[in-house]
Tab-separated table of C-alpha atoms and ligand atoms in Angstrom:
chain	number	residue	atom	x	y	z
E	1	MET	CA	13.345	-8.242	-39.255
E	2	SER	CA	10.521	-6.432	-37.407
E	3	HIS	CA	11.024	-2.788	-36.485
E	4	PRO	CA	13.415	-1.982	-33.602
E	5	ILE	CA	11.992	-1.282	-30.168
E	6	ASP	CA	13.522	1.545	-28.137
E	7	VAL	CA	13.810	0.726	-24.458
E	8	MET	CA	15.356	2.880	-21.752
E	9	ILE	CA	16.258	1.621	-18.287
E	10	TYR	CA	16.203	4.325	-15.643
E	11	GLY	CA	18.102	3.214	-12.536
E	12	LEU	CA	21.006	0.936	-13.445
E	13	GLY	CA	21.426	-0.703	-10.037
E	14	ALA	CA	20.882	-4.372	-9.167
E	15	ILE	CA	17.431	-4.824	-10.703
E	16	GLY	CA	17.952	-2.405	-13.604
E	17	SER	CA	21.154	-4.226	-14.618
E	18	PHE	CA	19.460	-7.614	-14.311
E	19	TYR	CA	16.683	-6.625	-16.721
E	20	ALA	CA	19.152	-4.819	-18.996
E	21	PHE	CA	20.860	-8.175	-19.539
E	22	ILE	CA	17.521	-9.884	-20.162
E	23	LEU	CA	16.466	-7.280	-22.745
E	24	ASN	CA	19.918	-7.325	-24.362
E	25	ARG	CA	19.129	-10.854	-25.520
E	26	SER	CA	16.528	-9.528	-27.942
E	27	GLU	CA	17.907	-8.289	-31.270
E	28	ARG	CA	14.894	-6.024	-31.720
E	29	VAL	CA	15.706	-4.012	-28.593
E	30	ARG	CA	17.710	-0.794	-28.940
E	31	LEU	CA	18.687	-0.336	-25.330
E	32	THR	CA	19.521	2.933	-23.589
E	33	VAL	CA	20.602	2.844	-19.952
E	34	VAL	CA	20.701	5.808	-17.596
E	35	ALA	CA	23.481	5.500	-15.040
E	36	ARG	CA	24.206	8.085	-12.351
E	37	SER	CA	26.705	7.244	-9.592
E	38	ASN	CA	28.027	4.163	-11.439
E	39	TYR	CA	28.367	5.914	-14.837
E	40	ASP	CA	32.183	5.720	-14.999
E	41	ALA	CA	32.256	2.080	-13.932
E	42	VAL	CA	29.554	1.154	-16.458
E	43	CYS	CA	31.531	2.941	-19.196
E	44	GLN	CA	34.250	0.341	-18.611
E	45	ASN	CA	31.882	-2.633	-18.545
E	46	VAL	CA	28.875	-3.722	-16.523
E	47	ARG	CA	28.963	-7.260	-15.163
E	48	LEU	CA	26.220	-9.528	-13.894
E	49	SER	CA	27.547	-12.404	-11.741
E	50	SER	CA	29.712	-13.401	-14.724
E	51	PRO	CA	31.559	-11.234	-17.241
E	52	LEU	CA	28.708	-10.703	-19.711
E	53	ARG	CA	28.880	-7.547	-21.779
E	54	LEU	CA	25.999	-5.159	-21.965
E	55	PHE	CA	25.367	-3.569	-25.356
E	56	ALA	CA	23.541	-0.353	-24.733
E	57	HIS	CA	23.623	3.370	-25.299
E	58	LEU	CA	24.838	4.756	-21.991
E	59	VAL	CA	23.618	8.202	-20.889
E	60	LYS	CA	23.708	10.218	-17.682
E	61	SER	CA	20.217	11.627	-18.054
E	62	PRO	CA	17.037	11.009	-20.114
E	63	ASP	CA	17.498	14.383	-21.848
E	64	GLU	CA	20.435	12.841	-23.732
E	65	ALA	CA	18.072	10.234	-25.206
E	66	SER	CA	15.329	10.296	-27.862
E	67	THR	CA	11.741	9.249	-27.139
E	68	MET	CA	11.247	5.619	-26.228
E	69	ASP	CA	8.745	2.800	-26.744
E	70	TYR	CA	9.310	1.598	-23.174
E	71	ILE	CA	10.882	3.312	-20.171
E	72	ILE	CA	11.653	0.913	-17.347
E	73	CYS	CA	11.843	2.552	-13.930
E	74	ALA	CA	14.124	0.343	-11.840
E	75	ASN	CA	15.288	3.204	-9.637
E	76	LYS	CA	14.668	3.191	-5.904
E	77	ALA	CA	11.140	4.512	-5.348
E	78	ILE	CA	12.167	7.368	-3.087
E	79	ASP	CA	11.710	10.515	-5.130
E	80	GLN	CA	9.007	9.560	-7.579
E	81	HIS	CA	7.724	13.081	-8.407
E	82	ARG	CA	11.186	14.240	-9.439
E	83	VAL	CA	11.924	11.011	-11.317
E	84	ALA	CA	8.665	11.242	-13.281
E	85	ALA	CA	9.560	14.823	-14.285
E	86	VAL	CA	13.137	13.915	-15.264
E	87	LEU	CA	11.854	11.268	-17.697
E	88	LYS	CA	9.894	13.819	-19.743
E	89	PRO	CA	12.346	14.227	-22.701
E	90	ALA	CA	12.075	10.487	-23.380
E	91	VAL	CA	8.266	10.262	-23.131
E	92	ASP	CA	6.091	10.450	-26.242
E	93	PRO	CA	2.478	10.836	-25.054
E	94	ASP	CA	1.224	8.595	-27.886
E	95	ARG	CA	3.901	5.923	-27.955
E	96	THR	CA	5.781	5.454	-24.682
E	97	SER	CA	4.801	2.848	-22.105
E	98	ILE	CA	6.187	3.350	-18.615
E	99	VAL	CA	7.200	0.099	-16.932
E	100	ILE	CA	7.589	0.142	-13.157
E	101	ILE	CA	9.799	-2.569	-11.648
E	102	GLN	CA	9.903	-1.513	-8.016
E	103	ASN	CA	8.763	-2.763	-4.649
E	104	GLY	CA	5.852	-1.014	-2.988
E	105	VAL	CA	2.263	0.042	-3.602
E	106	GLY	CA	0.934	3.316	-4.966
E	107	ASN	CA	4.079	3.701	-7.139
E	108	GLU	CA	2.029	4.335	-10.297
E	109	GLU	CA	0.119	7.391	-9.094
E	110	VAL	CA	2.696	10.103	-9.863
E	111	PHE	CA	3.364	8.649	-13.301
E	112	ARG	CA	-0.378	8.639	-14.045
E	113	GLU	CA	-0.629	12.302	-12.930
E	114	GLN	CA	2.303	13.453	-15.076
E	115	TYR	CA	1.624	11.211	-18.096
E	116	PRO	CA	-2.164	10.769	-18.230
E	117	ARG	CA	-2.221	9.380	-21.800
E	118	ASN	CA	0.548	6.794	-21.476
E	119	LEU	CA	0.254	3.128	-20.662
E	120	ILE	CA	1.760	2.075	-17.333
E	121	ILE	CA	2.919	-1.520	-17.057
E	122	THR	CA	3.376	-2.308	-13.396
E	123	CYS	CA	5.564	-5.210	-12.259
E	124	VAL	CA	6.527	-7.183	-9.182
E	125	THR	CA	9.961	-8.753	-9.223
E	126	TRP	CA	11.155	-11.584	-6.990
E	127	VAL	CA	14.708	-11.410	-8.316
E	128	GLY	CA	17.246	-11.099	-5.505
E	129	ALA	CA	20.303	-9.107	-6.563
E	130	THR	CA	22.844	-6.656	-5.182
E	131	GLN	CA	25.263	-4.235	-6.796
E	132	THR	CA	28.411	-5.263	-4.921
E	133	ARG	CA	30.539	-2.483	-6.412
E	134	PRO	CA	29.747	0.065	-9.108
E	135	GLY	CA	28.853	-1.763	-12.325
E	136	VAL	CA	29.046	-5.254	-10.783
E	137	VAL	CA	25.794	-6.974	-9.869
E	138	ASN	CA	25.482	-10.232	-8.000
E	139	HIS	CA	22.265	-12.132	-8.809
E	140	THR	CA	21.757	-14.045	-5.578
E	141	LYS	CA	18.379	-15.733	-5.673
E	142	SER	CA	15.201	-16.500	-7.642
E	143	GLU	CA	14.017	-15.100	-10.952
E	144	ASN	CA	10.384	-14.210	-11.464
E	145	LEU	CA	8.437	-11.176	-12.650
E	146	GLN	CA	4.704	-10.566	-12.524
E	147	ILE	CA	3.433	-7.955	-14.992
E	148	GLY	CA	0.120	-6.247	-15.699
E	149	THR	CA	-1.384	-2.938	-16.734
E	150	PHE	CA	-2.387	-0.048	-14.503
E	151	PRO	CA	-5.884	0.896	-15.736
E	152	ASN	CA	-6.066	3.955	-17.977
E	153	PRO	CA	-9.571	4.884	-19.168
E	154	ARG	CA	-8.040	7.364	-21.634
E	155	LEU	CA	-6.211	4.634	-23.519
E	156	ASP	CA	-7.777	2.218	-25.998
E	157	GLN	CA	-7.786	-1.246	-24.368
E	158	THR	CA	-6.624	-2.907	-27.598
E	159	ILE	CA	-3.533	-0.688	-27.685
E	160	ALA	CA	-2.835	-1.399	-23.998
E	161	THR	CA	-3.058	-5.152	-24.607
E	162	GLU	CA	-0.854	-4.953	-27.720
E	163	ARG	CA	1.878	-3.090	-25.834
E	164	LEU	CA	1.727	-5.422	-22.838
E	165	THR	CA	1.973	-8.399	-25.204
E	166	GLU	CA	4.925	-6.833	-27.026
E	167	PHE	CA	6.747	-6.203	-23.747
E	168	ALA	CA	6.005	-9.773	-22.647
E	169	ALA	CA	7.520	-11.025	-25.926
E	170	LEU	CA	10.769	-9.229	-25.053
E	171	LEU	CA	10.865	-10.953	-21.660
E	172	GLU	CA	10.122	-14.281	-23.354
E	173	HIS	CA	12.976	-13.677	-25.763
E	174	GLY	CA	15.204	-12.788	-22.813
E	175	LYS	CA	14.374	-16.223	-21.319
E	176	THR	CA	13.327	-14.856	-17.964
E	177	ARG	CA	10.472	-16.280	-15.911
E	178	PHE	CA	7.348	-14.075	-15.850
E	179	GLN	CA	3.559	-14.153	-15.732
E	180	ILE	CA	0.979	-11.711	-17.117
E	181	CYS	CA	-1.467	-10.996	-14.283
E	182	ASP	CA	-4.963	-9.466	-14.581
E	183	ASP	CA	-4.846	-8.960	-10.809
E	184	ILE	CA	-1.460	-7.227	-10.701
E	185	GLN	CA	-2.492	-4.934	-7.806
E	186	GLN	CA	-3.169	-8.037	-5.732
E	187	LYS	CA	0.350	-9.246	-6.596
E	188	ARG	CA	1.795	-5.848	-5.602
E	189	TRP	CA	0.003	-5.996	-2.232
E	190	GLU	CA	1.088	-9.604	-1.669
E	191	LYS	CA	4.685	-8.498	-2.241
E	192	VAL	CA	4.251	-5.516	0.055
E	193	VAL	CA	3.055	-7.855	2.831
E	194	TRP	CA	6.395	-9.621	2.354
E	195	ASN	CA	8.487	-6.445	2.128
E	196	ALA	CA	6.748	-4.641	5.006
E	197	ALA	CA	7.673	-7.608	7.174
E	198	TRP	CA	11.100	-8.771	6.003
E	199	ASN	CA	12.583	-5.496	4.771
E	200	SER	CA	11.551	-3.741	7.981
E	201	VAL	CA	12.753	-6.324	10.481
E	202	THR	CA	16.017	-7.065	8.669
E	203	THR	CA	16.766	-3.358	8.402
E	204	LEU	CA	15.881	-2.461	11.976
E	205	THR	CA	17.757	-5.417	13.460
E	206	MET	CA	20.481	-5.786	10.786
E	207	VAL	CA	20.190	-9.554	11.034
E	208	ASP	CA	18.995	-11.981	8.347
E	209	THR	CA	15.526	-13.536	8.302
E	210	GLN	CA	16.515	-16.881	9.891
E	211	THR	CA	18.444	-15.166	12.672
E	212	TRP	CA	15.432	-12.916	13.287
E	213	LEU	CA	12.967	-15.839	13.391
E	214	HIS	CA	15.162	-17.712	15.868
E	215	SER	CA	15.923	-14.650	18.002
E	216	SER	CA	13.018	-15.233	20.436
E	217	PRO	CA	9.702	-17.115	20.585
E	218	ASP	CA	7.986	-13.774	19.969
E	219	ALA	CA	9.640	-13.025	16.620
E	220	GLU	CA	7.398	-15.188	14.449
E	221	PRO	CA	4.077	-14.172	16.092
E	222	PHE	CA	5.217	-10.537	15.855
E	223	THR	CA	5.884	-10.925	12.124
E	224	ARG	CA	2.547	-12.667	11.581
E	225	LYS	CA	0.661	-9.822	13.298
E	226	LEU	CA	2.500	-7.306	11.152
E	227	MET	CA	1.635	-9.212	7.978
E	228	PHE	CA	-1.993	-9.475	9.069
E	229	GLU	CA	-2.201	-5.699	9.458
E	230	VAL	CA	-1.035	-5.160	5.867
E	231	ILE	CA	-3.501	-7.804	4.658
E	232	THR	CA	-6.314	-6.016	6.513
E	233	ILE	CA	-5.343	-2.702	4.906
E	234	ALA	CA	-5.256	-4.318	1.446
E	235	ARG	CA	-8.750	-5.727	2.005
E	236	ALA	CA	-10.027	-2.301	3.094
E	237	CYS	CA	-8.709	-1.045	-0.284
E	238	GLY	CA	-10.718	-3.747	-2.060
E	239	VAL	CA	-7.763	-6.078	-2.685
E	240	PRO	CA	-8.844	-9.588	-1.653
E	241	LEU	CA	-5.826	-11.083	0.135
E	242	GLY	CA	-6.485	-14.352	1.993
E	243	ASP	CA	-5.481	-15.215	5.571
E	244	ASP	CA	-3.483	-18.150	4.144
E	245	LEU	CA	-0.995	-15.689	2.614
E	246	ILE	CA	0.719	-15.460	6.014
E	247	ASP	CA	1.268	-19.230	6.196
E	248	GLN	CA	2.451	-19.261	2.567
E	249	GLN	CA	4.966	-16.470	3.092
E	250	MET	CA	6.152	-17.966	6.388
E	251	ALA	CA	6.673	-21.358	4.727
E	252	LYS	CA	8.557	-19.667	1.884
E	253	ILE	CA	10.915	-17.705	4.124
E	254	LYS	CA	11.576	-20.700	6.386
E	255	ALA	CA	12.536	-22.795	3.357
E	256	MET	CA	15.132	-20.200	2.350
E	257	PRO	CA	18.521	-19.603	3.915
E	258	GLY	CA	18.580	-16.432	6.007
E	259	ILE	CA	18.322	-13.427	3.689
E	260	GLY	CA	18.649	-9.690	4.132
E	261	SER	CA	16.710	-7.256	1.995
E	262	SER	CA	17.186	-4.427	-0.472
E	263	MET	CA	16.280	-2.004	2.326
E	264	GLN	CA	18.925	-3.509	4.582
E	265	VAL	CA	21.467	-2.986	1.775
E	266	ASP	CA	20.427	0.682	1.647
E	267	ARG	CA	20.974	1.061	5.368
E	268	LYS	CA	24.381	-0.651	5.114
E	269	ASN	CA	25.338	1.683	2.252
E	270	GLY	CA	24.028	4.776	4.028
E	271	ARG	CA	21.402	5.441	1.313
E	272	PRO	CA	17.778	6.620	1.589
E	273	MET	CA	15.264	3.800	2.103
E	274	GLU	CA	11.947	3.018	0.382
E	275	ILE	CA	9.778	3.682	3.407
E	276	ASP	CA	6.965	5.554	1.661
E	277	VAL	CA	5.990	2.882	-0.876
E	278	ILE	CA	6.515	-0.095	1.466
E	279	LEU	CA	5.077	1.249	4.735
E	280	GLY	CA	3.928	4.847	4.224
E	281	PHE	CA	1.344	4.270	1.481
E	282	PRO	CA	-0.254	1.302	3.295
E	283	LEU	CA	-0.389	3.397	6.484
E	284	GLN	CA	-1.976	6.311	4.613
E	285	LYS	CA	-4.634	3.866	3.309
E	286	ALA	CA	-5.107	2.474	6.831
E	287	LYS	CA	-5.873	5.981	8.095
E	288	GLU	CA	-8.268	6.688	5.209
E	289	HIS	CA	-10.184	3.471	5.921
E	290	GLY	CA	-10.049	3.653	9.721
E	291	VAL	CA	-7.900	0.512	10.059
E	292	LEU	CA	-5.609	0.294	13.099
E	293	ALA	CA	-2.062	-0.838	12.291
E	294	PRO	CA	0.079	-0.330	15.418
E	295	TYR	CA	2.850	-2.765	14.403
E	296	LEU	CA	3.274	-1.218	10.969
E	297	GLU	CA	3.086	2.286	12.377
E	298	SER	CA	5.767	1.592	14.987
E	299	LEU	CA	8.174	0.101	12.468
E	300	CYS	CA	7.563	2.990	10.086
E	301	VAL	CA	8.341	5.597	12.754
E	302	LEU	CA	11.564	3.789	13.719
E	303	LEU	CA	12.670	3.370	10.106
E	304	ARG	CA	11.999	7.046	9.405
E	305	ALA	CA	14.378	8.015	12.204
E	306	ILE	CA	17.124	5.844	10.693
E	307	ASP	CA	16.331	7.182	7.230
E	308	GLN	CA	16.592	10.768	8.423
E	309	ARG	CA	19.996	10.071	9.922
E	310	LEU	CA	21.167	8.437	6.664
E	311	ARG	CA	19.911	11.370	4.585
E	312	ALA	CA	21.530	13.914	6.900
E	313	ALA	CA	24.888	12.177	6.456
E	314	LEU	CA	24.741	12.217	2.611
U	401	LIG	N1	17.708	-5.779	-5.100
U	401	LIG	C1	16.745	-6.659	-4.938
U	401	LIG	O1	17.023	-7.821	-4.612
U	401	LIG	C2	15.317	-6.278	-5.152
U	401	LIG	C3	14.951	-4.968	-5.405
U	401	LIG	N2	13.631	-4.694	-5.686
U	401	LIG	C4	13.219	-3.319	-5.978
U	401	LIG	O2	13.805	-2.928	-7.225
U	401	LIG	C5	13.995	-1.499	-7.236
U	401	LIG	C6	15.452	-1.210	-7.548
U	401	LIG	O3	16.219	-1.718	-6.470
U	401	LIG	P1	17.752	-2.141	-6.603
U	401	LIG	O4	18.096	-2.393	-8.000
U	401	LIG	O5	18.000	-3.170	-5.578
U	401	LIG	O6	18.464	-0.799	-6.117
U	401	LIG	P2	19.979	-0.342	-6.288
U	401	LIG	O7	20.269	0.479	-5.101
U	401	LIG	O8	20.850	-1.483	-6.625
U	401	LIG	O9	19.897	0.593	-7.554
U	401	LIG	C7	19.015	1.666	-7.555
U	401	LIG	C8	19.201	2.464	-8.802
U	401	LIG	O10	18.285	3.547	-8.752
U	401	LIG	C9	19.005	4.773	-8.784
U	401	LIG	N3	18.359	5.675	-7.835
U	401	LIG	C10	18.310	5.561	-6.496
U	401	LIG	N4	17.642	6.569	-5.974
U	401	LIG	C11	17.243	7.337	-7.007
U	401	LIG	C12	16.527	8.537	-7.109
U	401	LIG	N5	16.050	9.150	-6.031
U	401	LIG	N6	16.335	9.064	-8.324
U	401	LIG	C13	16.817	8.441	-9.419
U	401	LIG	N7	17.500	7.310	-9.388
U	401	LIG	C14	17.712	6.760	-8.193
U	401	LIG	C15	20.419	4.464	-8.363
U	401	LIG	O11	21.284	5.416	-8.937
U	401	LIG	P3	22.494	5.982	-8.063
U	401	LIG	O12	23.405	4.827	-7.838
U	401	LIG	O13	23.078	7.038	-8.891
U	401	LIG	O14	21.864	6.503	-6.795
U	401	LIG	C16	20.602	3.062	-8.937
U	401	LIG	O15	20.912	3.117	-10.302
U	401	LIG	C17	13.561	-1.008	-5.838
U	401	LIG	O16	12.223	-0.572	-5.891
U	401	LIG	C18	13.663	-2.283	-4.972
U	401	LIG	O17	12.822	-2.273	-3.863
U	401	LIG	C19	12.675	-5.653	-5.743
U	401	LIG	C20	13.001	-6.957	-5.484
U	401	LIG	C21	14.318	-7.368	-5.124
U	402	LIG	C1	14.803	-9.943	-2.798
U	402	LIG	C2	13.563	-9.764	-1.932
U	402	LIG	C3	12.459	-10.677	-2.483
U	402	LIG	C4	13.936	-10.251	-0.561
U	402	LIG	O1	12.930	-10.119	0.361
U	402	LIG	C5	13.096	-8.335	-1.934
U	402	LIG	O2	12.042	-8.024	-2.402
U	402	LIG	C6	13.919	-7.240	-1.344
U	402	LIG	O3	15.021	-7.496	-0.866
U	402	LIG	O4	13.435	-6.086	-1.372
């Protein structure tokens, strides 16, 4: 058999658990999972929609682990500087690839700063899942992952391609749907158009997407204007998103039953929300490029007030 591949999942919530099960299907993978608040529950057993067992080395912190071939960050992107620092004991500058499976844009920057020699594989997931109680994850809808590399001029391109291909082989073995994308930043921005709209409105209103769209004749035009602002910001950053993306995303959401969002789950659970990577980074780019984004700005200010209240109550 080929040599084992050491993979660590940081953030064993809904998405981390989902991909832990996928990677568990590969005999080559020696899996380590880092669990924090759900550590005790995961010690008993972690379950994904059905009672599957997860075979992994369970730790509370990366400093209990050895260095890894791949570290998958499936934590909430809310404290990225600290998370990047915490991973250090598991990072080998010449061997470890950091895989980011998170919503948002700009997520890679802190990892690039702290680990300038390592490959970053950046991913967009369309899996819908929720941790309903500690260690129990309900996979609710869709299964798709888009993956690509975050450019690193210090790293030999052949090595980058080899590692991306190896990681893709693990996903293939895990029988999950995925695509390798040369234009992964475009995919990240497309997803952030979606998240800036649906995560924000579902969290501010605490209703699902269908209820929101039917709430008044202004709801859909409002959402379209919001999406258009994010598209305009992406274009100012050199990411060529088309106007038709709005129609595509509207058609997609209308074809789905009403859904909430991962941000809405955070609000329900009284946990900090991913405002910076979903709204804050696009707004920062809007300011840098002189793009006006009043809808996005308003939602961001309102969400920050809720977020501050949630954090104060922790
Ligand atoms: N759930 C979904 O349907 C989707 C989620 N995503 C994205 O996937 C990523 C993971 O989300 P999801 O799995 O839903 O989140 P969950 O809340 O289910 O799990 C988050 C995990 O990250 C850990 N975590 C949270 N905050 C921090 C922090 N500041 N530092 C270190 N670890 C932290 C949590 O540990 P602890 O419990 O100890 O706090 C938990 O293990 C997010 O970027 C999200 O936007 C993308 C598409 C769909
Ligand atoms: C599951 C999905 C796609 C729903 O919009 C999502 O990205 C989220 O909830 O953050």
